[in-house]
PDB file of C-alpha atoms in Angstrom:
ATOM      1  CA  LEU A   1      36.726 140.297  85.351  1.00  0.00           C
ATOM      2  CA  GLY A   2      38.979 142.910  83.867  1.00  0.00           C
ATOM      3  CA  THR A   3      42.676 143.114  83.426  1.00  0.00           C
ATOM      4  CA  HIS A   4      44.727 145.702  85.231  1.00  0.00           C
ATOM      5  CA  CYS A   5      45.279 148.256  82.502  1.00  0.00           C
ATOM      6  CA  GLN A   6      46.324 151.249  84.566  1.00  0.00           C
ATOM      7  CA  PRO A   7      49.795 152.414  83.552  1.00  0.00           C
ATOM      8  CA  SER A   8      52.388 151.480  86.130  1.00  0.00           C
ATOM      9  CA  LEU A   9      54.647 154.389  85.325  1.00  0.00           C
ATOM     10  CA  GLN A  10      53.908 158.101  85.369  1.00  0.00           C
ATOM     11  CA  PRO A  11      56.761 160.231  83.971  1.00  0.00           C
ATOM     12  CA  TRP A  12      56.920 164.027  84.159  1.00  0.00           C
ATOM     13  CA  LEU A  13      59.436 165.920  82.108  1.00  0.00           C
ATOM     14  CA  SER A  14      61.425 168.432  84.119  1.00  0.00           C
ATOM     15  CA  LEU A  15      64.154 169.202  81.571  1.00  0.00           C
ATOM     16  CA  GLU A  16      63.984 168.429  77.861  1.00  0.00           C
ATOM     17  CA  GLY A  17      66.687 166.332  76.294  1.00  0.00           C
ATOM     18  CA  ASP A  18      68.047 166.690  72.758  1.00  0.00           C
ATOM     19  CA  LYS A  19      64.983 164.850  71.333  1.00  0.00           C
ATOM     20  CA  THR A  20      67.178 163.008  68.819  1.00  0.00           C
ATOM     21  CA  ASN A  21      69.313 160.533  70.793  1.00  0.00           C
ATOM     22  CA  PHE A  22      67.112 157.881  72.417  1.00  0.00           C
ATOM     23  CA  PRO A  23      68.476 154.650  73.891  1.00  0.00           C
ATOM     24  CA  LYS A  24      67.561 151.341  72.290  1.00  0.00           C
ATOM     25  CA  LYS A  25      67.121 148.061  74.136  1.00  0.00           C
ATOM     26  CA  GLY A  26      70.589 146.768  75.065  1.00  0.00           C
ATOM     27  CA  ASP A  27      72.327 150.175  74.928  1.00  0.00           C
ATOM     28  CA  THR A  28      74.331 151.243  77.970  1.00  0.00           C
ATOM     29  CA  VAL A  29      72.848 154.336  79.601  1.00  0.00           C
ATOM     30  CA  HIS A  30      74.460 156.623  82.180  1.00  0.00           C
ATOM     31  CA  CYS A  31      72.178 158.320  84.724  1.00  0.00           C
ATOM     32  CA  TRP A  32      72.148 160.539  87.764  1.00  0.00           C
ATOM     33  CA  TYR A  33      69.214 159.759  90.039  1.00  0.00           C
ATOM     34  CA  THR A  34      67.529 160.203  93.399  1.00  0.00           C
ATOM     35  CA  GLY A  35      64.917 157.733  94.631  1.00  0.00           C
ATOM     36  CA  LYS A  36      62.290 158.612  97.246  1.00  0.00           C
ATOM     37  CA  LEU A  37      59.423 156.916  98.998  1.00  0.00           C
ATOM     38  CA  GLN A  38      55.932 158.438  98.974  1.00  0.00           C
ATOM     39  CA  ASP A  39      56.641 160.268 102.264  1.00  0.00           C
ATOM     40  CA  GLY A  40      59.692 161.956 100.713  1.00  0.00           C
ATOM     41  CA  THR A  41      62.328 159.755 102.394  1.00  0.00           C
ATOM     42  CA  VAL A  42      65.362 159.384 100.112  1.00  0.00           C
ATOM     43  CA  PHE A  43      66.297 155.693  99.904  1.00  0.00           C
ATOM     44  CA  ASP A  44      68.961 155.946  97.194  1.00  0.00           C
ATOM     45  CA  THR A  45      70.870 158.560  95.215  1.00  0.00           C
ATOM     46  CA  ASN A  46      74.107 158.804  93.267  1.00  0.00           C
ATOM     47  CA  ILE A  47      74.197 162.608  93.049  1.00  0.00           C
ATOM     48  CA  GLN A  48      77.178 162.827  95.443  1.00  0.00           C
ATOM     49  CA  SER A  49      79.155 160.096  93.689  1.00  0.00           C
ATOM     50  CA  SER A  50      81.860 160.766  91.136  1.00  0.00           C
ATOM     51  CA  LYS A  51      80.206 159.014  88.211  1.00  0.00           C
ATOM     52  CA  PRO A  52      76.698 158.237  86.983  1.00  0.00           C
ATOM     53  CA  LEU A  53      75.014 154.847  87.254  1.00  0.00           C
ATOM     54  CA  SER A  54      75.620 152.791  84.091  1.00  0.00           C
ATOM     55  CA  PHE A  55      73.604 149.785  82.939  1.00  0.00           C
ATOM     56  CA  LYS A  56      72.200 148.084  79.846  1.00  0.00           C
ATOM     57  CA  VAL A  57      68.654 149.377  79.366  1.00  0.00           C
ATOM     58  CA  GLY A  58      65.605 147.307  78.503  1.00  0.00           C
ATOM     59  CA  VAL A  59      67.073 143.959  79.529  1.00  0.00           C
ATOM     60  CA  GLY A  60      65.946 143.647  83.159  1.00  0.00           C
ATOM     61  CA  LYS A  61      69.067 144.975  84.919  1.00  0.00           C
ATOM     62  CA  VAL A  62      66.931 147.518  86.827  1.00  0.00           C
ATOM     63  CA  ILE A  63      63.289 147.720  87.906  1.00  0.00           C
ATOM     64  CA  ARG A  64      60.796 147.624  85.035  1.00  0.00           C
ATOM     65  CA  GLY A  65      59.682 151.224  85.618  1.00  0.00           C
ATOM     66  CA  TRP A  66      63.230 152.414  84.903  1.00  0.00           C
ATOM     67  CA  ASP A  67      63.620 150.238  81.808  1.00  0.00           C
ATOM     68  CA  GLU A  68      60.310 151.470  80.378  1.00  0.00           C
ATOM     69  CA  ALA A  69      60.950 155.147  81.197  1.00  0.00           C
ATOM     70  CA  LEU A  70      64.533 155.368  79.957  1.00  0.00           C
ATOM     71  CA  LEU A  71      63.610 153.959  76.545  1.00  0.00           C
ATOM     72  CA  THR A  72      61.371 157.032  76.076  1.00  0.00           C
ATOM     73  CA  MET A  73      63.939 159.600  77.266  1.00  0.00           C
ATOM     74  CA  SER A  74      66.440 161.425  75.087  1.00  0.00           C
ATOM     75  CA  LYS A  75      70.026 162.305  75.991  1.00  0.00           C
ATOM     76  CA  GLY A  76      70.172 165.171  78.481  1.00  0.00           C
ATOM     77  CA  GLU A  77      66.559 164.724  79.589  1.00  0.00           C
ATOM     78  CA  LYS A  78      65.649 164.952  83.248  1.00  0.00           C
ATOM     79  CA  ALA A  79      62.365 163.362  84.328  1.00  0.00           C
ATOM     80  CA  GLN A  80      60.377 162.707  87.481  1.00  0.00           C
ATOM     81  CA  LEU A  81      59.143 159.104  87.581  1.00  0.00           C
ATOM     82  CA  GLU A  82      56.286 157.797  89.686  1.00  0.00           C
ATOM     83  CA  ILE A  83      56.513 154.006  89.614  1.00  0.00           C
ATOM     84  CA  GLU A  84      53.768 151.719  90.887  1.00  0.00           C
ATOM     85  CA  PRO A  85      54.842 148.766  93.089  1.00  0.00           C
ATOM     86  CA  GLU A  86      54.283 146.174  90.349  1.00  0.00           C
ATOM     87  CA  TRP A  87      56.931 147.897  88.191  1.00  0.00           C
ATOM     88  CA  ALA A  88      59.237 148.463  91.179  1.00  0.00           C
ATOM     89  CA  TYR A  89      59.851 145.973  94.029  1.00  0.00           C
ATOM     90  CA  GLY A  90      56.261 144.735  94.428  1.00  0.00           C
ATOM     91  CA  LYS A  91      54.953 142.782  97.395  1.00  0.00           C
ATOM     92  CA  LYS A  92      58.412 141.926  98.727  1.00  0.00           C
ATOM     93  CA  GLY A  93      59.820 145.429  98.790  1.00  0.00           C
ATOM     94  CA  GLN A  94      63.575 145.774  99.183  1.00  0.00           C
ATOM     95  CA  PRO A  95      64.327 145.561 102.926  1.00  0.00           C
ATOM     96  CA  ASP A  96      68.082 146.183 102.472  1.00  0.00           C
ATOM     97  CA  ALA A  97      67.280 149.527 100.843  1.00  0.00           C
ATOM     98  CA  LYS A  98      64.504 150.295 103.368  1.00  0.00           C
ATOM     99  CA  ILE A  99      61.812 150.027 100.672  1.00  0.00           C
ATOM    100  CA  PRO A 100      58.635 148.601 102.234  1.00  0.00           C
ATOM    101  CA  PRO A 101      56.335 146.077 100.513  1.00  0.00           C
ATOM    102  CA  ASN A 102      53.931 147.533  97.924  1.00  0.00           C
ATOM    103  CA  ALA A 103      55.754 150.874  97.873  1.00  0.00           C
ATOM    104  CA  LYS A 104      55.159 153.402  95.114  1.00  0.00           C
ATOM    105  CA  LEU A 105      58.570 154.876  94.233  1.00  0.00           C
ATOM    106  CA  PHE A 106      59.480 158.341  93.007  1.00  0.00           C
ATOM    107  CA  PHE A 107      62.676 159.065  91.106  1.00  0.00           C
ATOM    108  CA  GLU A 108      64.318 162.055  89.536  1.00  0.00           C
ATOM    109  CA  VAL A 109      66.433 160.655  86.706  1.00  0.00           C
ATOM    110  CA  GLU A 110      68.775 162.480  84.338  1.00  0.00           C
ATOM    111  CA  LEU A 111      69.929 160.595  81.249  1.00  0.00           C
ATOM    112  CA  VAL A 112      73.441 161.943  80.715  1.00  0.00           C
ATOM    113  CA  ASP A 113      74.822 159.592  78.063  1.00  0.00           C
ATOM    114  CA  ILE A 114      74.011 156.628  75.817  1.00  0.00           C
ATOM    115  CA  GLU A 115      76.496 154.115  74.390  1.00  0.00           C
TER     116      GLU A 115
END
């Protein structure tokens, strides 16, 4: 009987941030992102929109993989995130967004601002 101790989030840095401004739990972050399924299908992106996604980080407003990753990113950083189902939408998936059950999700996220 062991506990599941595999990390549920695998971030890869694709562009370094300023390495000094990191969000804290409860800060509002502003991000550009693209989300893909394992087969490369884009299920969500805000790249074409006029303003970045804004939300309070670390308080459960987004999937856990995002909360955990963004708290480690600095302003201006761009990262590739590989998020296991248990830190994404799990067994239920997100049918409205065409995310199947138990889907591993892949995101490119750019942290553009922190308030």
